Every structure is written in C-alpha cells, then in structure tokens.
Amino acid sequence: MAQLLDGRSLAKVVNAETKQRVAALTDRHITPGIAVIMVGDDPASMIYTRNKEKKARQLGIKSVLKHYPIEIDQASLMNEIAALNNDDSIDAIMIQKPLPKQLNETELIDAIDPAKDADGFHPLNVGKLFDNQTGPYPVSCTPRGIMRILRHYQIPLSGARAVVIGRSILVGKPIAALLTNADATVTLTNRHTKDLKKLTREADILVVAAGITHLIDQADVKPGATVIDVGMHRLDNGKLTGDVDFDDVEPVAGHITPVPGGVGPMTIASLMAQTVDLAEWRRNG
Ligand SMILES: Nc1nc2c(c(=O)[nH]1)N[C@@H](CN(C=O)c1ccc(C(=O)N[C@@H](CCC(=O)O)C(=O)O)cc1)CN2
C-alpha cells in the first residue's frame, strides 16, 4: 500500500508560510499584488481564477481579475499587459490557460515583464531554469508544487530514474528540468514515444501530465515507485479523477498523489508563494 502524498495538507503549510511573509511585507507598507488575465468563460478556468482570488484575499495579497470576452483581440491584451507591467501595485501577472485559438499566446507571454512573470513561462525565466541558474527566478507553479511535495516526503531524487509523460511548458518541460537539476535521470516523453509503458515500468518517479483519463494502471508502474498525477478529469458521475487509475495503482506504488487533493492545491499555494517571491525580489531591488 502506498503512502499518500497529501497536497491538500501540505498546501495549508505553504499558505501559512506565505501569510507570514505577507505580514512581514505589510510591516514595510508593501502589499503584494497579482493580476490574473482570463479570456472567455471556460467553466474550469472560472473556478480556478475564483479560487485564486479567494486564496489571495485570505493571505492578504491584492488580487485583480482582468476578465475579457472570448472575442478579445491581441492588441487589446498586449495593451493590458503593458499597463500591468507599469503598474507598481502589481508584482505578478498570469494569463489563465487555455486561451482561445485566435490569440498568439507566445507573443502575450513574451510581453510580460520577466520580473512579474507569475507562471515562470517567459523565455528568460525558462532559459534560467534549463541553465540550472541559482536564481532567483520564477518557475511554473505546478512543477514548483510537485518539487515541494517530493522534498516534503523526502523522496530521493539524485540518481533516481524519472519518467515524465507530457511535454507542455506548463508541466512536462519544467518538471523535467527541475528533476534534472536535482540530479535525477529524466526521460521526457510525448504522444509519439514508442514503448511508453516499457519506460514507465522502469521509473522510480513517474509524473503523468498526459491529459488522458486513467492512462496509467498497475501494470505500467514499477513496484514502490513514486507516482505524481497531474491529470484532472470530471467523470460522468461528477467525481474528479486523474491520468492515473488511483485504485488500481495505489496497492503497488510506494507513494502516490490523489486527485483531487494532490497536485492541484499545491499549484495555487505555489502561485501565492511565487507572488510573494516576486514582490520581495522586485522591491528589495
Ligand atoms: N496560466 C496558467 N494556467 C493554468 C495553470 C497554471 O498553472 N497557469 N494550471 C491549470 C489550472 N490551475 C491553475 O491555474 C489549477 C487547476 C486545478 C487546481 C486544483 O486545486 N484542483 C483541485 C480540484 C478542484 C476541483 O474540485 O475542481 C484538486 O486537484 O484537488 C488548482 C489550479 C491550467 N491552467
């Protein structure tokens, strides 16, 4: 039976730390601020942005939601980003994914001041991560949360064989870089990877961010492995589940994240912590 990697409980610890750091900034008359740009009415994104606003308020972080209709044009968003870059009360800017197809996401992300890059998606920050620079610089919040989980539960990384499924800039690429920087031996896979399940069966650490419900079952997992499930899918019965068939895999894994209550809560906690990081870095000069 696996040990549960409880992201919900750990997120509470991270949020308590963040609240203390906000209080220390408030003593210096500084209120950290985050702006979230959201386009359209994707129901899941609406929930996530609302949860972010609520969490920010609880922690004493100023939160601004810039919500635009789905038909917004590129130029208007570029103007909004320029205004937020110049707004001294805003330390962190993020663009909620997914964006509608008519928008050039790369151009928008490149326009964010790298010092206000809440998601760590700006190429300057991605470059620093892949160069394993000492920092400080922001990194994508889900991978940041995963690394905190691995550290908290003392999962050995140096020399471990890690397999990452999915190569997005949101999860796959940055978690592969972070694990590589921690001296794991990382295989980053994608939908064209041949014999994927042969690779997963050799993994000491398996990170699944494929977006495919129950892609991974017991036969795909090395006994004792650490399994991190980044997927999130709503079943017909209304329940949430992941890319990993939890009930099937849990008896053989060494450690496993649940869905819900694993990686998800750590994403928002990491975003709040990163907002305070950005405020400290920018305002300490
Ligand atoms: N610009 C970004 N866009 C998106 C990101 C991101 O990090 N940056 N991540 C996801 C969405 N996301 C945050 O934005 C997110 C998703 C899920 C959760 C979460 O807490 N999930 C809960 C379940 C929630 C539910 O009941 O519906 C859990 O897993 O326990 C937090 C944040 C895509 N877009």
PDB file of C-alpha atoms and ligand atoms in Angstrom:
ATOM      1  CA  MET A   1       0.000   0.000   0.000  1.00  0.00           C
ATOM      2  CA  ALA A   2       1.356   3.395  -0.997  1.00  0.00           C
ATOM      3  CA  GLN A   3       1.925   6.386   1.247  1.00  0.00           C
ATOM      4  CA  LEU A   4      -0.434   9.177   0.184  1.00  0.00           C
ATOM      5  CA  LEU A   5       1.279  12.396  -0.925  1.00  0.00           C
ATOM      6  CA  ASP A   6      -1.229  14.770   0.632  1.00  0.00           C
ATOM      7  CA  GLY A   7      -1.104  18.006  -1.374  1.00  0.00           C
ATOM      8  CA  ARG A   8      -4.107  19.456   0.415  1.00  0.00           C
ATOM      9  CA  SER A   9      -2.407  19.301   3.838  1.00  0.00           C
ATOM     10  CA  LEU A  10       0.948  20.472   2.512  1.00  0.00           C
ATOM     11  CA  ALA A  11      -0.751  23.408   0.740  1.00  0.00           C
ATOM     12  CA  LYS A  12      -2.011  24.550   4.161  1.00  0.00           C
ATOM     13  CA  VAL A  13       1.588  24.593   5.445  1.00  0.00           C
ATOM     14  CA  VAL A  14       2.782  26.558   2.384  1.00  0.00           C
ATOM     15  CA  ASN A  15      -0.120  29.010   2.694  1.00  0.00           C
ATOM     16  CA  ALA A  16       0.674  29.588   6.393  1.00  0.00           C
ATOM     17  CA  GLU A  17       4.280  30.380   5.437  1.00  0.00           C
ATOM     18  CA  THR A  18       3.062  32.738   2.715  1.00  0.00           C
ATOM     19  CA  LYS A  19       0.727  34.521   5.123  1.00  0.00           C
ATOM     20  CA  GLN A  20       3.654  35.180   7.483  1.00  0.00           C
ATOM     21  CA  ARG A  21       5.757  36.515   4.612  1.00  0.00           C
ATOM     22  CA  VAL A  22       2.895  38.805   3.537  1.00  0.00           C
ATOM     23  CA  ALA A  23       2.664  40.106   7.121  1.00  0.00           C
ATOM     24  CA  ALA A  24       6.393  40.912   7.066  1.00  0.00           C
ATOM     25  CA  LEU A  25       5.890  42.869   3.825  1.00  0.00           C
ATOM     26  CA  THR A  26       2.828  44.637   5.243  1.00  0.00           C
ATOM     27  CA  ASP A  27       5.031  45.841   8.143  1.00  0.00           C
ATOM     28  CA  ARG A  28       7.069  47.575   5.419  1.00  0.00           C
ATOM     29  CA  HIS A  29       3.828  49.039   3.939  1.00  0.00           C
ATOM     30  CA  ILE A  30       4.035  46.693   0.966  1.00  0.00           C
ATOM     31  CA  THR A  31       1.009  44.703  -0.260  1.00  0.00           C
ATOM     32  CA  PRO A  32       1.946  42.035  -2.818  1.00  0.00           C
ATOM     33  CA  GLY A  33      -0.351  42.126  -5.842  1.00  0.00           C
ATOM     34  CA  ILE A  34      -1.306  39.587  -8.521  1.00  0.00           C
ATOM     35  CA  ALA A  35      -3.235  40.220 -11.745  1.00  0.00           C
ATOM     36  CA  VAL A  36      -4.906  37.282 -13.491  1.00  0.00           C
ATOM     37  CA  ILE A  37      -5.886  37.735 -17.138  1.00  0.00           C
ATOM     38  CA  MET A  38      -8.719  35.451 -18.168  1.00  0.00           C
ATOM     39  CA  VAL A  39     -10.317  35.265 -21.603  1.00  0.00           C
ATOM     40  CA  GLY A  40     -13.731  33.661 -22.202  1.00  0.00           C
ATOM     41  CA  ASP A  41     -15.916  31.632 -19.866  1.00  0.00           C
ATOM     42  CA  ASP A  42     -14.290  28.183 -19.663  1.00  0.00           C
ATOM     43  CA  PRO A  43     -16.084  26.755 -16.581  1.00  0.00           C
ATOM     44  CA  ALA A  44     -12.981  25.121 -15.065  1.00  0.00           C
ATOM     45  CA  SER A  45     -10.890  28.280 -15.540  1.00  0.00           C
ATOM     46  CA  MET A  46     -13.659  30.332 -13.916  1.00  0.00           C
ATOM     47  CA  ILE A  47     -13.453  28.079 -10.830  1.00  0.00           C
ATOM     48  CA  TYR A  48      -9.634  28.223 -10.700  1.00  0.00           C
ATOM     49  CA  THR A  49      -9.466  32.020 -11.061  1.00  0.00           C
ATOM     50  CA  ARG A  50     -12.168  32.447  -8.417  1.00  0.00           C
ATOM     51  CA  ASN A  51     -10.246  30.089  -6.081  1.00  0.00           C
ATOM     52  CA  LYS A  52      -7.067  32.083  -6.685  1.00  0.00           C
ATOM     53  CA  GLU A  53      -8.827  35.364  -5.821  1.00  0.00           C
ATOM     54  CA  LYS A  54     -10.269  33.826  -2.657  1.00  0.00           C
ATOM     55  CA  LYS A  55      -6.908  32.400  -1.557  1.00  0.00           C
ATOM     56  CA  ALA A  56      -5.110  35.686  -2.292  1.00  0.00           C
ATOM     57  CA  ARG A  57      -7.625  37.587  -0.170  1.00  0.00           C
ATOM     58  CA  GLN A  58      -7.213  35.086   2.705  1.00  0.00           C
ATOM     59  CA  LEU A  59      -3.433  35.580   2.622  1.00  0.00           C
ATOM     60  CA  GLY A  60      -3.520  39.389   2.386  1.00  0.00           C
ATOM     61  CA  ILE A  61      -2.430  39.523  -1.269  1.00  0.00           C
ATOM     62  CA  LYS A  62      -4.088  42.073  -3.562  1.00  0.00           C
ATOM     63  CA  SER A  63      -5.776  40.238  -6.441  1.00  0.00           C
ATOM     64  CA  VAL A  64      -7.071  41.773  -9.674  1.00  0.00           C
ATOM     65  CA  LEU A  65      -9.034  39.726 -12.211  1.00  0.00           C
ATOM     66  CA  LYS A  66      -8.972  41.073 -15.779  1.00  0.00           C
ATOM     67  CA  HIS A  67     -11.784  39.097 -17.399  1.00  0.00           C
ATOM     68  CA  TYR A  68     -12.273  39.576 -21.152  1.00  0.00           C
ATOM     69  CA  PRO A  69     -14.853  38.239 -23.619  1.00  0.00           C
ATOM     70  CA  ILE A  70     -13.750  35.370 -25.847  1.00  0.00           C
ATOM     71  CA  GLU A  71     -13.569  37.589 -28.951  1.00  0.00           C
ATOM     72  CA  ILE A  72     -10.969  39.980 -27.461  1.00  0.00           C
ATOM     73  CA  ASP A  73      -8.216  40.847 -29.930  1.00  0.00           C
ATOM     74  CA  GLN A  74      -4.444  40.508 -29.490  1.00  0.00           C
ATOM     75  CA  ALA A  75      -3.722  44.258 -29.468  1.00  0.00           C
ATOM     76  CA  SER A  76      -6.099  44.932 -26.567  1.00  0.00           C
ATOM     77  CA  LEU A  77      -4.459  42.209 -24.472  1.00  0.00           C
ATOM     78  CA  MET A  78      -0.980  43.477 -25.350  1.00  0.00           C
ATOM     79  CA  ASN A  79      -2.083  46.931 -24.104  1.00  0.00           C
ATOM     80  CA  GLU A  80      -3.414  45.384 -20.895  1.00  0.00           C
ATOM     81  CA  ILE A  81      -0.120  43.573 -20.265  1.00  0.00           C
ATOM     82  CA  ALA A  82       1.847  46.776 -20.890  1.00  0.00           C
ATOM     83  CA  ALA A  83      -0.361  48.599 -18.372  1.00  0.00           C
ATOM     84  CA  LEU A  84       0.116  45.862 -15.758  1.00  0.00           C
ATOM     85  CA  ASN A  85       3.886  45.867 -16.358  1.00  0.00           C
ATOM     86  CA  ASN A  86       3.845  49.587 -15.491  1.00  0.00           C
ATOM     87  CA  ASP A  87       1.508  49.252 -12.503  1.00  0.00           C
ATOM     88  CA  ASP A  88       3.673  49.401  -9.392  1.00  0.00           C
ATOM     89  CA  SER A  89       0.962  47.782  -7.237  1.00  0.00           C
ATOM     90  CA  ILE A  90       1.166  44.584  -9.326  1.00  0.00           C
ATOM     91  CA  ASP A  91       4.045  42.163  -8.655  1.00  0.00           C
ATOM     92  CA  ALA A  92       2.772  39.115 -10.537  1.00  0.00           C
ATOM     93  CA  ILE A  93       0.920  38.744 -13.850  1.00  0.00           C
ATOM     94  CA  MET A  94      -0.551  35.498 -15.142  1.00  0.00           C
ATOM     95  CA  ILE A  95      -2.601  34.573 -18.185  1.00  0.00           C
ATOM     96  CA  GLN A  96      -5.033  31.784 -17.372  1.00  0.00           C
ATOM     97  CA  LYS A  97      -4.756  28.832 -19.771  1.00  0.00           C
ATOM     98  CA  PRO A  98      -6.310  27.730 -22.042  1.00  0.00           C
ATOM     99  CA  LEU A  99      -6.602  30.803 -24.299  1.00  0.00           C
ATOM    100  CA  PRO A 100      -8.852  30.921 -27.393  1.00  0.00           C
ATOM    101  CA  LYS A 101      -7.087  29.967 -30.621  1.00  0.00           C
ATOM    102  CA  GLN A 102      -7.209  33.410 -32.287  1.00  0.00           C
ATOM    103  CA  LEU A 103      -4.733  34.720 -29.703  1.00  0.00           C
ATOM    104  CA  ASN A 104      -0.964  34.425 -30.048  1.00  0.00           C
ATOM    105  CA  GLU A 105      -0.088  33.070 -26.611  1.00  0.00           C
ATOM    106  CA  THR A 106       3.681  33.197 -27.168  1.00  0.00           C
ATOM    107  CA  GLU A 107       3.581  36.906 -28.009  1.00  0.00           C
ATOM    108  CA  LEU A 108       1.480  37.631 -24.908  1.00  0.00           C
ATOM    109  CA  ILE A 109       3.777  35.696 -22.577  1.00  0.00           C
ATOM    110  CA  ASP A 110       6.867  37.324 -24.095  1.00  0.00           C
ATOM    111  CA  ALA A 111       5.286  40.732 -23.383  1.00  0.00           C
ATOM    112  CA  ILE A 112       5.070  40.094 -19.614  1.00  0.00           C
ATOM    113  CA  ASP A 113       7.879  41.732 -17.640  1.00  0.00           C
ATOM    114  CA  PRO A 114      10.050  38.694 -16.651  1.00  0.00           C
ATOM    115  CA  ALA A 115      10.259  40.188 -13.130  1.00  0.00           C
ATOM    116  CA  LYS A 116       6.434  39.946 -12.879  1.00  0.00           C
ATOM    117  CA  ASP A 117       6.108  36.519 -14.526  1.00  0.00           C
ATOM    118  CA  ALA A 118       3.827  34.658 -12.068  1.00  0.00           C
ATOM    119  CA  ASP A 119       3.841  31.456 -14.146  1.00  0.00           C
ATOM    120  CA  GLY A 120       7.559  31.365 -14.991  1.00  0.00           C
ATOM    121  CA  PHE A 121       6.629  30.940 -18.672  1.00  0.00           C
ATOM    122  CA  HIS A 122       8.694  33.874 -20.014  1.00  0.00           C
ATOM    123  CA  PRO A 123      11.592  32.545 -22.144  1.00  0.00           C
ATOM    124  CA  LEU A 124      14.134  34.382 -19.991  1.00  0.00           C
ATOM    125  CA  ASN A 125      12.921  32.518 -16.892  1.00  0.00           C
ATOM    126  CA  VAL A 126      12.557  29.202 -18.743  1.00  0.00           C
ATOM    127  CA  GLY A 127      16.141  29.669 -20.002  1.00  0.00           C
ATOM    128  CA  LYS A 128      17.444  30.260 -16.481  1.00  0.00           C
ATOM    129  CA  LEU A 129      15.688  27.093 -15.293  1.00  0.00           C
ATOM    130  CA  PHE A 130      17.111  24.969 -18.103  1.00  0.00           C
ATOM    131  CA  ASP A 131      20.544  26.530 -17.469  1.00  0.00           C
ATOM    132  CA  ASN A 132      20.131  25.489 -13.801  1.00  0.00           C
ATOM    133  CA  GLN A 133      20.946  29.024 -12.659  1.00  0.00           C
ATOM    134  CA  THR A 134      20.932  29.669  -8.934  1.00  0.00           C
ATOM    135  CA  GLY A 135      18.215  32.309  -9.153  1.00  0.00           C
ATOM    136  CA  PRO A 136      16.085  33.925  -8.011  1.00  0.00           C
ATOM    137  CA  TYR A 137      13.585  33.431 -10.849  1.00  0.00           C
ATOM    138  CA  PRO A 138      10.010  32.131 -11.051  1.00  0.00           C
ATOM    139  CA  VAL A 139       9.132  28.611 -12.250  1.00  0.00           C
ATOM    140  CA  SER A 140       5.823  27.145 -13.385  1.00  0.00           C
ATOM    141  CA  CYS A 141       3.622  26.654 -10.320  1.00  0.00           C
ATOM    142  CA  THR A 142       2.509  23.025 -10.768  1.00  0.00           C
ATOM    143  CA  PRO A 143       6.120  21.750 -11.094  1.00  0.00           C
ATOM    144  CA  ARG A 144       7.115  24.004  -8.197  1.00  0.00           C
ATOM    145  CA  GLY A 145       4.373  22.369  -6.129  1.00  0.00           C
ATOM    146  CA  ILE A 146       5.448  18.881  -7.188  1.00  0.00           C
ATOM    147  CA  MET A 147       9.056  19.558  -6.136  1.00  0.00           C
ATOM    148  CA  ARG A 148       7.814  20.772  -2.759  1.00  0.00           C
ATOM    149  CA  ILE A 149       5.804  17.548  -2.340  1.00  0.00           C
ATOM    150  CA  LEU A 150       8.852  15.418  -3.255  1.00  0.00           C
ATOM    151  CA  ARG A 151      11.040  17.380  -0.816  1.00  0.00           C
ATOM    152  CA  HIS A 152       8.483  17.243   1.982  1.00  0.00           C
ATOM    153  CA  TYR A 153       8.081  13.460   1.711  1.00  0.00           C
ATOM    154  CA  GLN A 154      11.857  13.014   1.324  1.00  0.00           C
ATOM    155  CA  ILE A 155      11.646  11.170  -1.991  1.00  0.00           C
ATOM    156  CA  PRO A 156      15.252  10.537  -3.126  1.00  0.00           C
ATOM    157  CA  LEU A 157      15.920  12.367  -6.397  1.00  0.00           C
ATOM    158  CA  SER A 158      19.656  12.106  -7.001  1.00  0.00           C
ATOM    159  CA  GLY A 159      20.267   9.136  -9.287  1.00  0.00           C
ATOM    160  CA  ALA A 160      16.557   8.285  -9.468  1.00  0.00           C
ATOM    161  CA  ARG A 161      15.079   7.309 -12.835  1.00  0.00           C
ATOM    162  CA  ALA A 162      12.240   9.725 -13.605  1.00  0.00           C
ATOM    163  CA  VAL A 163       9.781   9.457 -16.478  1.00  0.00           C
ATOM    164  CA  VAL A 164       7.592  12.444 -17.340  1.00  0.00           C
ATOM    165  CA  ILE A 165       4.579  11.947 -19.616  1.00  0.00           C
ATOM    166  CA  GLY A 166       3.657  15.142 -21.482  1.00  0.00           C
ATOM    167  CA  ARG A 167       5.918  17.929 -22.719  1.00  0.00           C
ATOM    168  CA  SER A 168       3.882  21.103 -22.054  1.00  0.00           C
ATOM    169  CA  ILE A 169       5.526  24.336 -20.949  1.00  0.00           C
ATOM    170  CA  LEU A 170       3.069  24.262 -18.017  1.00  0.00           C
ATOM    171  CA  VAL A 171       4.203  20.936 -16.534  1.00  0.00           C
ATOM    172  CA  GLY A 172       6.252  18.448 -18.594  1.00  0.00           C
ATOM    173  CA  LYS A 173       9.218  20.545 -19.661  1.00  0.00           C
ATOM    174  CA  PRO A 174       9.711  22.453 -16.386  1.00  0.00           C
ATOM    175  CA  ILE A 175       9.326  19.387 -14.145  1.00  0.00           C
ATOM    176  CA  ALA A 176      11.815  17.543 -16.380  1.00  0.00           C
ATOM    177  CA  ALA A 177      14.257  20.450 -15.926  1.00  0.00           C
ATOM    178  CA  LEU A 178      13.720  20.650 -12.155  1.00  0.00           C
ATOM    179  CA  LEU A 179      14.235  16.900 -11.723  1.00  0.00           C
ATOM    180  CA  THR A 180      17.318  17.015 -13.960  1.00  0.00           C
ATOM    181  CA  ASN A 181      18.685  19.909 -11.876  1.00  0.00           C
ATOM    182  CA  ALA A 182      18.114  17.707  -8.806  1.00  0.00           C
ATOM    183  CA  ASP A 183      20.335  15.032 -10.405  1.00  0.00           C
ATOM    184  CA  ALA A 184      17.568  12.627 -11.441  1.00  0.00           C
ATOM    185  CA  THR A 185      17.924  10.838 -14.782  1.00  0.00           C
ATOM    186  CA  VAL A 186      14.913  12.071 -16.700  1.00  0.00           C
ATOM    187  CA  THR A 187      13.077  10.751 -19.757  1.00  0.00           C
ATOM    188  CA  LEU A 188      10.608  13.312 -21.140  1.00  0.00           C
ATOM    189  CA  THR A 189       8.004  11.553 -23.271  1.00  0.00           C
ATOM    190  CA  ASN A 190       5.285  12.661 -25.680  1.00  0.00           C
ATOM    191  CA  ARG A 191       2.461  11.117 -27.708  1.00  0.00           C
ATOM    192  CA  HIS A 192       4.946   9.821 -30.313  1.00  0.00           C
ATOM    193  CA  THR A 193       7.087   7.972 -27.764  1.00  0.00           C
ATOM    194  CA  LYS A 194       7.485   4.316 -28.674  1.00  0.00           C
ATOM    195  CA  ASP A 195       7.010   1.657 -25.966  1.00  0.00           C
ATOM    196  CA  LEU A 196       5.910   4.266 -23.425  1.00  0.00           C
ATOM    197  CA  LYS A 197       4.756   1.647 -20.929  1.00  0.00           C
ATOM    198  CA  LYS A 198       8.158  -0.057 -21.047  1.00  0.00           C
ATOM    199  CA  LEU A 199       9.670   3.248 -19.923  1.00  0.00           C
ATOM    200  CA  THR A 200       7.077   3.879 -17.190  1.00  0.00           C
ATOM    201  CA  ARG A 201       7.712   0.412 -15.722  1.00  0.00           C
ATOM    202  CA  GLU A 202      11.365   1.400 -15.183  1.00  0.00           C
ATOM    203  CA  ALA A 203      10.597   4.700 -13.440  1.00  0.00           C
ATOM    204  CA  ASP A 204      11.362   5.339  -9.775  1.00  0.00           C
ATOM    205  CA  ILE A 205       9.431   8.596 -10.174  1.00  0.00           C
ATOM    206  CA  LEU A 206       6.567   8.779 -12.655  1.00  0.00           C
ATOM    207  CA  VAL A 207       4.999  12.182 -13.422  1.00  0.00           C
ATOM    208  CA  VAL A 208       1.852  11.868 -15.530  1.00  0.00           C
ATOM    209  CA  ALA A 209       0.603  15.008 -17.291  1.00  0.00           C
ATOM    210  CA  ALA A 210      -0.905  13.442 -20.398  1.00  0.00           C
ATOM    211  CA  GLY A 211      -4.498  14.669 -20.197  1.00  0.00           C
ATOM    212  CA  ILE A 212      -5.804  11.113 -20.744  1.00  0.00           C
ATOM    213  CA  THR A 213      -8.127   9.610 -18.129  1.00  0.00           C
ATOM    214  CA  HIS A 214      -6.584   6.551 -16.435  1.00  0.00           C
ATOM    215  CA  LEU A 215      -3.744   6.257 -18.942  1.00  0.00           C
ATOM    216  CA  ILE A 216      -1.671   4.577 -16.247  1.00  0.00           C
ATOM    217  CA  ASP A 217      -2.700   1.413 -14.419  1.00  0.00           C
ATOM    218  CA  GLN A 218      -0.946  -1.047 -12.126  1.00  0.00           C
ATOM    219  CA  ALA A 219       0.833  -2.904 -14.945  1.00  0.00           C
ATOM    220  CA  ASP A 220       2.565   0.364 -16.007  1.00  0.00           C
ATOM    221  CA  VAL A 221       4.149   1.104 -12.619  1.00  0.00           C
ATOM    222  CA  LYS A 222       7.320  -0.246 -11.010  1.00  0.00           C
ATOM    223  CA  PRO A 223       6.524  -1.602  -7.519  1.00  0.00           C
ATOM    224  CA  GLY A 224       7.482   1.008  -4.925  1.00  0.00           C
ATOM    225  CA  ALA A 225       7.581   3.893  -7.431  1.00  0.00           C
ATOM    226  CA  THR A 226       6.523   7.461  -6.631  1.00  0.00           C
ATOM    227  CA  VAL A 227       3.558   8.370  -8.834  1.00  0.00           C
ATOM    228  CA  ILE A 228       2.600  12.017  -9.382  1.00  0.00           C
ATOM    229  CA  ASP A 229      -0.729  12.531 -11.138  1.00  0.00           C
ATOM    230  CA  VAL A 230      -1.214  15.939 -12.771  1.00  0.00           C
ATOM    231  CA  GLY A 231      -4.351  14.974 -14.743  1.00  0.00           C
ATOM    232  CA  MET A 232      -7.799  16.143 -13.799  1.00  0.00           C
ATOM    233  CA  HIS A 233     -10.974  14.790 -15.404  1.00  0.00           C
ATOM    234  CA  ARG A 234     -14.619  15.028 -14.427  1.00  0.00           C
ATOM    235  CA  LEU A 235     -16.327  11.612 -14.683  1.00  0.00           C
ATOM    236  CA  ASP A 236     -19.997  11.146 -15.686  1.00  0.00           C
ATOM    237  CA  ASN A 237     -20.824  10.545 -12.005  1.00  0.00           C
ATOM    238  CA  GLY A 238     -19.467  14.038 -11.233  1.00  0.00           C
ATOM    239  CA  LYS A 239     -16.339  12.781  -9.454  1.00  0.00           C
ATOM    240  CA  LEU A 240     -12.845  14.047 -10.290  1.00  0.00           C
ATOM    241  CA  THR A 241     -10.149  11.615 -11.343  1.00  0.00           C
ATOM    242  CA  GLY A 242      -6.690  11.751 -12.872  1.00  0.00           C
ATOM    243  CA  ASP A 243      -4.449  10.349 -15.603  1.00  0.00           C
ATOM    244  CA  VAL A 244      -3.642   7.524 -13.159  1.00  0.00           C
ATOM    245  CA  ASP A 245      -6.131   4.835 -12.146  1.00  0.00           C
ATOM    246  CA  PHE A 246      -5.588   5.525  -8.444  1.00  0.00           C
ATOM    247  CA  ASP A 247      -7.416   2.495  -7.002  1.00  0.00           C
ATOM    248  CA  ASP A 248      -5.515   0.135  -9.307  1.00  0.00           C
ATOM    249  CA  VAL A 249      -2.052   1.714  -8.844  1.00  0.00           C
ATOM    250  CA  GLU A 250      -2.166   2.574  -5.129  1.00  0.00           C
ATOM    251  CA  PRO A 251      -1.530  -1.028  -3.914  1.00  0.00           C
ATOM    252  CA  VAL A 252       1.778  -1.285  -5.836  1.00  0.00           C
ATOM    253  CA  ALA A 253       3.147   2.283  -5.688  1.00  0.00           C
ATOM    254  CA  GLY A 254       5.440   3.452  -2.891  1.00  0.00           C
ATOM    255  CA  HIS A 255       3.985   6.982  -2.859  1.00  0.00           C
ATOM    256  CA  ILE A 256       1.121   8.459  -4.842  1.00  0.00           C
ATOM    257  CA  THR A 257      -0.753  11.765  -5.201  1.00  0.00           C
ATOM    258  CA  PRO A 258      -4.567  11.613  -5.141  1.00  0.00           C
ATOM    259  CA  VAL A 259      -6.892  13.524  -7.474  1.00  0.00           C
ATOM    260  CA  PRO A 260      -8.371  15.669  -6.077  1.00  0.00           C
ATOM    261  CA  GLY A 261      -6.169  16.744  -3.157  1.00  0.00           C
ATOM    262  CA  GLY A 262      -2.706  16.156  -4.631  1.00  0.00           C
ATOM    263  CA  VAL A 263      -1.002  18.399  -7.150  1.00  0.00           C
ATOM    264  CA  GLY A 264      -3.974  20.800  -7.654  1.00  0.00           C
ATOM    265  CA  PRO A 265      -3.989  22.521  -4.233  1.00  0.00           C
ATOM    266  CA  MET A 266      -0.181  22.818  -4.400  1.00  0.00           C
ATOM    267  CA  THR A 267      -0.490  24.722  -7.702  1.00  0.00           C
ATOM    268  CA  ILE A 268      -2.495  27.536  -6.111  1.00  0.00           C
ATOM    269  CA  ALA A 269      -0.341  27.538  -2.943  1.00  0.00           C
ATOM    270  CA  SER A 270       2.783  27.780  -5.139  1.00  0.00           C
ATOM    271  CA  LEU A 271       1.264  30.643  -7.141  1.00  0.00           C
ATOM    272  CA  MET A 272       0.628  32.593  -3.946  1.00  0.00           C
ATOM    273  CA  ALA A 273       4.156  31.879  -2.644  1.00  0.00           C
ATOM    274  CA  GLN A 274       5.619  32.883  -6.005  1.00  0.00           C
ATOM    275  CA  THR A 275       3.646  36.153  -5.970  1.00  0.00           C
ATOM    276  CA  VAL A 276       5.295  36.982  -2.641  1.00  0.00           C
ATOM    277  CA  ASP A 277       8.704  35.912  -4.039  1.00  0.00           C
ATOM    278  CA  LEU A 278       8.250  38.316  -6.956  1.00  0.00           C
ATOM    279  CA  ALA A 279       7.183  41.124  -4.597  1.00  0.00           C
ATOM    280  CA  GLU A 280      10.257  40.560  -2.401  1.00  0.00           C
ATOM    281  CA  TRP A 281      12.702  40.300  -5.328  1.00  0.00           C
ATOM    282  CA  ARG A 282      11.341  43.361  -7.122  1.00  0.00           C
ATOM    283  CA  ARG A 283      11.010  45.562  -4.063  1.00  0.00           C
ATOM    284  CA  ASN A 284      14.285  44.585  -2.400  1.00  0.00           C
ATOM    285  CA  GLY A 285      15.930  45.876  -5.573  1.00  0.00           C
TER     286      GLY A 285
HETATM  287  N1  LIG B   1      -1.545  30.270 -16.537  1.00  0.00           N
HETATM  288  C1  LIG B   1      -1.860  29.068 -16.003  1.00  0.00           C
HETATM  289  N2  LIG B   1      -2.928  28.401 -16.479  1.00  0.00           N
HETATM  290  C2  LIG B   1      -3.236  27.188 -15.936  1.00  0.00           C
HETATM  291  C3  LIG B   1      -2.465  26.647 -14.873  1.00  0.00           C
HETATM  292  C4  LIG B   1      -1.333  27.378 -14.427  1.00  0.00           C
HETATM  293  O1  LIG B   1      -0.563  26.922 -13.525  1.00  0.00           O
HETATM  294  N3  LIG B   1      -1.064  28.572 -15.008  1.00  0.00           N
HETATM  295  N4  LIG B   1      -2.834  25.440 -14.276  1.00  0.00           N
HETATM  296  C5  LIG B   1      -4.100  24.824 -14.598  1.00  0.00           C
HETATM  297  C6  LIG B   1      -5.266  25.273 -13.778  1.00  0.00           C
HETATM  298  N5  LIG B   1      -4.990  25.605 -12.386  1.00  0.00           N
HETATM  299  C7  LIG B   1      -4.453  26.795 -12.116  1.00  0.00           C
HETATM  300  O2  LIG B   1      -4.489  27.740 -12.874  1.00  0.00           O
HETATM  301  C8  LIG B   1      -5.432  24.752 -11.337  1.00  0.00           C
HETATM  302  C9  LIG B   1      -6.059  23.567 -11.566  1.00  0.00           C
HETATM  303  C10 LIG B   1      -6.531  22.788 -10.505  1.00  0.00           C
HETATM  304  C11 LIG B   1      -6.409  23.198  -9.197  1.00  0.00           C
HETATM  305  C12 LIG B   1      -6.969  22.437  -8.044  1.00  0.00           C
HETATM  306  O3  LIG B   1      -6.855  22.884  -6.929  1.00  0.00           O
HETATM  307  N6  LIG B   1      -7.597  21.298  -8.258  1.00  0.00           N
HETATM  308  C13 LIG B   1      -8.281  20.573  -7.190  1.00  0.00           C
HETATM  309  C14 LIG B   1      -9.671  20.168  -7.639  1.00  0.00           C
HETATM  310  C15 LIG B   1     -10.511  21.350  -7.967  1.00  0.00           C
HETATM  311  C16 LIG B   1     -11.968  20.971  -8.302  1.00  0.00           C
HETATM  312  O4  LIG B   1     -12.621  20.411  -7.440  1.00  0.00           O
HETATM  313  O5  LIG B   1     -12.410  21.270  -9.416  1.00  0.00           O
HETATM  314  C17 LIG B   1      -7.502  19.322  -6.794  1.00  0.00           C
HETATM  315  O6  LIG B   1      -6.769  18.772  -7.634  1.00  0.00           O
HETATM  316  O7  LIG B   1      -7.638  18.923  -5.657  1.00  0.00           O
HETATM  317  C18 LIG B   1      -5.762  24.384  -8.969  1.00  0.00           C
HETATM  318  C19 LIG B   1      -5.287  25.147 -10.019  1.00  0.00           C
HETATM  319  C20 LIG B   1      -4.492  25.131 -16.053  1.00  0.00           C
HETATM  320  N7  LIG B   1      -4.296  26.483 -16.396  1.00  0.00           N
END
